[in-house]
Short mmCIF file of C-alpha atoms in Angstrom, two decimals:
data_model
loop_
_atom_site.label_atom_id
_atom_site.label_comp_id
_atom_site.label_asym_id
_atom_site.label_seq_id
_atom_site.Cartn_x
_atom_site.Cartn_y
_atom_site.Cartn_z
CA UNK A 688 102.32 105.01 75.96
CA UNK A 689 103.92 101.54 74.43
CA UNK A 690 106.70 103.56 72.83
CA UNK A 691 107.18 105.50 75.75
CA UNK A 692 108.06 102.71 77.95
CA UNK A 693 109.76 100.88 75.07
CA UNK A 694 112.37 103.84 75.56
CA UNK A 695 112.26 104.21 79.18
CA UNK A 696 112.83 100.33 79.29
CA UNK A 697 115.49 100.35 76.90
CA UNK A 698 117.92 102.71 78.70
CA UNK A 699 119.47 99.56 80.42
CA UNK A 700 120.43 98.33 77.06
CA UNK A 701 121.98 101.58 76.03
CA UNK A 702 124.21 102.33 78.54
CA UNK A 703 125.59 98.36 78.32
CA UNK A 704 126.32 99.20 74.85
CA UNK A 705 123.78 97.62 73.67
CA UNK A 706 121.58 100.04 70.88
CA UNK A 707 119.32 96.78 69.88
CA UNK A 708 117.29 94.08 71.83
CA UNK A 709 114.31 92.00 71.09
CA UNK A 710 111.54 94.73 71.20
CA UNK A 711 113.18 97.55 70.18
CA UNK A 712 116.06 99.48 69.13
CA UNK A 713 117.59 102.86 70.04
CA UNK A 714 116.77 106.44 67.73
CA UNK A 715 119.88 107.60 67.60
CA UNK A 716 122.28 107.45 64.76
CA UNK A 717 125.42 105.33 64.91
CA UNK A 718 127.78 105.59 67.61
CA UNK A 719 131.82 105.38 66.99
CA UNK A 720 133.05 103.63 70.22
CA UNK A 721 136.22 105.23 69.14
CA UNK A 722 135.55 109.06 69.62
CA UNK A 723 133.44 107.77 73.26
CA UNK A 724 135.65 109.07 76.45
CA UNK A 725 133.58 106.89 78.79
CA UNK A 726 133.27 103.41 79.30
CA UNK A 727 129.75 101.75 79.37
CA UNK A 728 128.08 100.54 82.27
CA UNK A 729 129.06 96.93 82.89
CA UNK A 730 125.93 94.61 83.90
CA UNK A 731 125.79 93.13 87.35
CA UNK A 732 127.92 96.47 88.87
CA UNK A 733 126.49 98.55 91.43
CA UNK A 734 125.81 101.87 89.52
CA UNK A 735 123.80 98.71 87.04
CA UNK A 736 121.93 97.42 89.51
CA UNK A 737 121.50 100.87 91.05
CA UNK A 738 120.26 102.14 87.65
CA UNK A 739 117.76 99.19 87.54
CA UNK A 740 116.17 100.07 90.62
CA UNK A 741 115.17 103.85 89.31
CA UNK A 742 113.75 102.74 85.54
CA UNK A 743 111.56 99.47 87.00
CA UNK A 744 110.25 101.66 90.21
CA UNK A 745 107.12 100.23 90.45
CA UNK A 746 105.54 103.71 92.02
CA UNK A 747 106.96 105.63 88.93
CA UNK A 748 105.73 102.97 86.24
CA UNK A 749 102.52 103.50 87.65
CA UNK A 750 102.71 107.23 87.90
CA UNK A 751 103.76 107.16 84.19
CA UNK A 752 99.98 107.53 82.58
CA UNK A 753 99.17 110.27 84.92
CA UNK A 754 102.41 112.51 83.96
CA UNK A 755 102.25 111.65 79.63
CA UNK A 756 98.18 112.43 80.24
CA UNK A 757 99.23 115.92 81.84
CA UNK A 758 102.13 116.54 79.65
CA UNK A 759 100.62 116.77 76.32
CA UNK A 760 97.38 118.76 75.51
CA UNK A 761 96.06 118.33 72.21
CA UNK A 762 95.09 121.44 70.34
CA UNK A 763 93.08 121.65 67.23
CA UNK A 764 94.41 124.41 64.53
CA UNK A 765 93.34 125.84 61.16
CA UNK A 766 96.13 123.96 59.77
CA UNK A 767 96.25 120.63 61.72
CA UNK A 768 95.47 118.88 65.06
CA UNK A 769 99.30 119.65 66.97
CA UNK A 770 100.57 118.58 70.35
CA UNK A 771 101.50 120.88 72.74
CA UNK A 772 104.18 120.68 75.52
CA UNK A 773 102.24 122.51 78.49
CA UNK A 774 103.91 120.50 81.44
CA UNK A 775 105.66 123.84 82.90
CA UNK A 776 101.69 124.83 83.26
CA UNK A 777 100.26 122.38 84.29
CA UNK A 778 100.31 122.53 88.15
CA UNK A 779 99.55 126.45 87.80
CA UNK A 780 96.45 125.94 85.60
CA UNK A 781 95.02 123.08 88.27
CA UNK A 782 95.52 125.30 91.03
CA UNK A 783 94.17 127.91 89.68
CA UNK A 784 90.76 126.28 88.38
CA UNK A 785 90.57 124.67 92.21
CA UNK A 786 90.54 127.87 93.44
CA UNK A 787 88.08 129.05 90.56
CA UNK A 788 86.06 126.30 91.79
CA UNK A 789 85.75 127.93 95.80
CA UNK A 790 84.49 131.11 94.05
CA UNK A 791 81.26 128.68 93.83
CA UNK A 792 81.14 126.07 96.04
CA UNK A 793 83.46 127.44 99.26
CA UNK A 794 84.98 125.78 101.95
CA UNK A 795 82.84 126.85 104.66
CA UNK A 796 79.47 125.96 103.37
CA UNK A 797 78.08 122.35 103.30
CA UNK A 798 76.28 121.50 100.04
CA UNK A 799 74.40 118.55 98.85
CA UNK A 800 75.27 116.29 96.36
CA UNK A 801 73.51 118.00 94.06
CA UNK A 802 73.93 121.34 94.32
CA UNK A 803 77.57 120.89 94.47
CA UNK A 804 77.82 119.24 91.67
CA UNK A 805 75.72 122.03 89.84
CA UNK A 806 78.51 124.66 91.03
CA UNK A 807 80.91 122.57 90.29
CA UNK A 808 79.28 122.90 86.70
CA UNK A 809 78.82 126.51 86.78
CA UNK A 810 82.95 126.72 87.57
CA UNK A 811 83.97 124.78 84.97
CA UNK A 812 81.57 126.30 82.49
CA UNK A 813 82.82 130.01 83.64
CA UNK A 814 86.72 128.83 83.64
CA UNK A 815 86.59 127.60 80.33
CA UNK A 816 84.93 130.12 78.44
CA UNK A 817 87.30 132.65 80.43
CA UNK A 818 90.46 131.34 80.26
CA UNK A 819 91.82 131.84 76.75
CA UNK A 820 90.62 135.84 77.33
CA UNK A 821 93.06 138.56 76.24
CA UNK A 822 95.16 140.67 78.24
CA UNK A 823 93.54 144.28 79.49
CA UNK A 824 95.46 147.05 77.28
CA UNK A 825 95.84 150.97 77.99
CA UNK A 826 95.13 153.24 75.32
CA UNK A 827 98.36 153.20 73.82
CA UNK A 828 98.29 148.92 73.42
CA UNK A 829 100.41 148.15 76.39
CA UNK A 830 99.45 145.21 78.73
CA UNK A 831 98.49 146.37 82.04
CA UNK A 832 100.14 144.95 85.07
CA UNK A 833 99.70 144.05 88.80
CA UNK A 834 102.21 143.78 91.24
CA UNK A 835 102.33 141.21 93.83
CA UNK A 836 104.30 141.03 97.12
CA UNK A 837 104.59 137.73 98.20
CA UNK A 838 104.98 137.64 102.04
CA UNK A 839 107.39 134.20 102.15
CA UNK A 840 109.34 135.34 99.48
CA UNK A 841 109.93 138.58 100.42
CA UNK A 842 109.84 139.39 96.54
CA UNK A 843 107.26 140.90 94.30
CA UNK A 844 106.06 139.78 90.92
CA UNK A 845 104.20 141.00 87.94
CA UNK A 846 100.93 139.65 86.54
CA UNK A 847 99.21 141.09 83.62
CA UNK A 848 95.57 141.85 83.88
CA UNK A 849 93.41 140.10 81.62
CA UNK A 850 90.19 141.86 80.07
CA UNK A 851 86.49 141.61 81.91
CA UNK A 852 84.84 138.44 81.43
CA UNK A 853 81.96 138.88 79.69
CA UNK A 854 79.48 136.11 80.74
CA UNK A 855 77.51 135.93 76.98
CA UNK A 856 77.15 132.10 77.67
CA UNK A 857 74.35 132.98 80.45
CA UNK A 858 71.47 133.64 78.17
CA UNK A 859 72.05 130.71 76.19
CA UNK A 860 72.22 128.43 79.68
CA UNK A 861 69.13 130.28 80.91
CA UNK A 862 67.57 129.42 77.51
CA UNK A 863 68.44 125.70 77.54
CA UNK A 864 66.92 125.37 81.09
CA UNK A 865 63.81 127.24 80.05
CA UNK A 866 63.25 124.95 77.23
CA UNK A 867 63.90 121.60 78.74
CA UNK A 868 61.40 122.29 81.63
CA UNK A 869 58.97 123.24 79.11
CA UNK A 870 59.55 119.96 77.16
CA UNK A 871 59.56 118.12 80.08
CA UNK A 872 55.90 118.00 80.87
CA UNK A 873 56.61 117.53 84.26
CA UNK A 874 56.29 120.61 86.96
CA UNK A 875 59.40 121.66 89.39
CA UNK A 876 59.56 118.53 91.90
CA UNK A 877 59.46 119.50 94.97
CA UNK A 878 62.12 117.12 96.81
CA UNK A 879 65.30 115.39 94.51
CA UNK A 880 65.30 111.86 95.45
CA UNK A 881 69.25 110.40 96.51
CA UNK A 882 70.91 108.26 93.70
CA UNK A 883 71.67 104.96 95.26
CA UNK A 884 75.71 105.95 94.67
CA UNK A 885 75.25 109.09 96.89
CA UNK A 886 77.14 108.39 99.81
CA UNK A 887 75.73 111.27 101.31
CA UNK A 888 72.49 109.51 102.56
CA UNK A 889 74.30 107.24 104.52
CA UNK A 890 75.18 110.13 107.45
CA UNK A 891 78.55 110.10 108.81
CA UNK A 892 80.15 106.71 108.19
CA UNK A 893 82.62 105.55 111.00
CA UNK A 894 85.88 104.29 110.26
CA UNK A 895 85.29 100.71 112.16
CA UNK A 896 82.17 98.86 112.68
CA UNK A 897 79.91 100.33 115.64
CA UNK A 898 78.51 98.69 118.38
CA UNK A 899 75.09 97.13 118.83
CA UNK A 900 72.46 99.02 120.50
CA UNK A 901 72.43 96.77 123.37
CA UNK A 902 75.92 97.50 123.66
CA UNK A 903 75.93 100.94 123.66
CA UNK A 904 72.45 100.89 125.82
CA UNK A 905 74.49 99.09 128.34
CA UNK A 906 77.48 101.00 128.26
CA UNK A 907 75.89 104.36 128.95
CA UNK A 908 73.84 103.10 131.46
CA UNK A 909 76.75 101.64 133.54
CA UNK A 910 78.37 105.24 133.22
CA UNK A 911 75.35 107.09 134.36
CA UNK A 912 73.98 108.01 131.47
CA UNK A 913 70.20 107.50 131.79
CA UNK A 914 68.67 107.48 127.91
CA UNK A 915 65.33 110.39 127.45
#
């Protein structure tokens, strides 16, 4: 992250000219002002000052972590632990595992805190053990593919078909659970109690602070409204 923004930072030295300042230098080899067609950037112009504006942006200095987190995915290999450049992915593979994550918890059912968070579990635990699954092949060893038609487009696409998931992680889950309640000593409670963090046993929280009971006692009874 430091030699990131060391870089980023020093592109308003480099484009002055300037290849070395106080905290850092440039990686490049030696340039012959000679064989250069273009003129550097003189400080205090507008395209400067300009230029200024887009590498200290305080929204994209802050946005910085997030992209260099989602950029780089580290991989563990026979041979060594490598980095590798997934960025183009990225957005595809989030989208996708949201949606993965609807196959268990959907939209249109309300969940507790708990139970959501246990599907949430159960999605992430069937996503990863799926995702790195080969493609489906015909007898002959060709990939089999699906077309698409995308209805904004107009166009349609080709996906290949990966193979069945196979689910072998079940038995071992089912296992686990079996043994800790038998370890635990402790029979199936009946009711979970709320952590104190859940701001689910709150209700519905309004966005401004409501009215007293007398207040609201007196407003619906000056509009009719005679309390049961």
């Amino acid at each position: 992250m430091e030699r990131f923004m060391g870089l980023w930072r020093g592109i308003l030295y480099h484009v002055t000219g300037r290849h070395e300042w106080a905290f850092g230098r440039c990686l490049h080899e030696q340039l012959n002002d000679e064989d250069r067609e273009k003129e550097w950037i003189q400080k205090d112009s507008p395209a400067y000052m300009a230029l200024i504006g887009v590498v200290l942006n305080k929204k994209w200095l802050k946005d910085v972590p997030k992209f260099l987190n989602f950029r780089y995915r580290r991989c563990t290999c026979p041979e060594s632990t490598v980095y590798v450049d997934t960025w183009n992915r990225t957005i595809s593979d989030l989208e996708t595992f949201h949606n993965h994550i609807l196959m268990y918890a959907g939209k249109r059912f309300a969940f507790s805190s708990a139970v959501y968070e246990a599907r949430t579990l159960l999605a992430a635990l069937d996503y990863n053990h799926h995702n790195t699954r080969p493609p489906m092949l015909t007898k002959e060893g060709n990939r089999v593919y699906q077309k698409i038609y995308n209805k904004k487009s107009s166009r349609s696409s080709l996906y290949t078909i990966k193979s069945h998931k196979s689910y072998s992680y079940i038995p071992d889950l089912q296992r686990a659970i079996t043994r800790r309640r038998l370890m635990s000593g402790k029979g199936v409670p009946r009711k979970r109690t709320s952590r104190e963090e859940d701001t689910g046993r709150f209700g519905l929280l309004p966005p401004v602070e409501p009215p007293t009971t007398e207040e609201l006692l007196q407003s619906q009874v000056s509009r009719g409204k005679i309390l049961l």
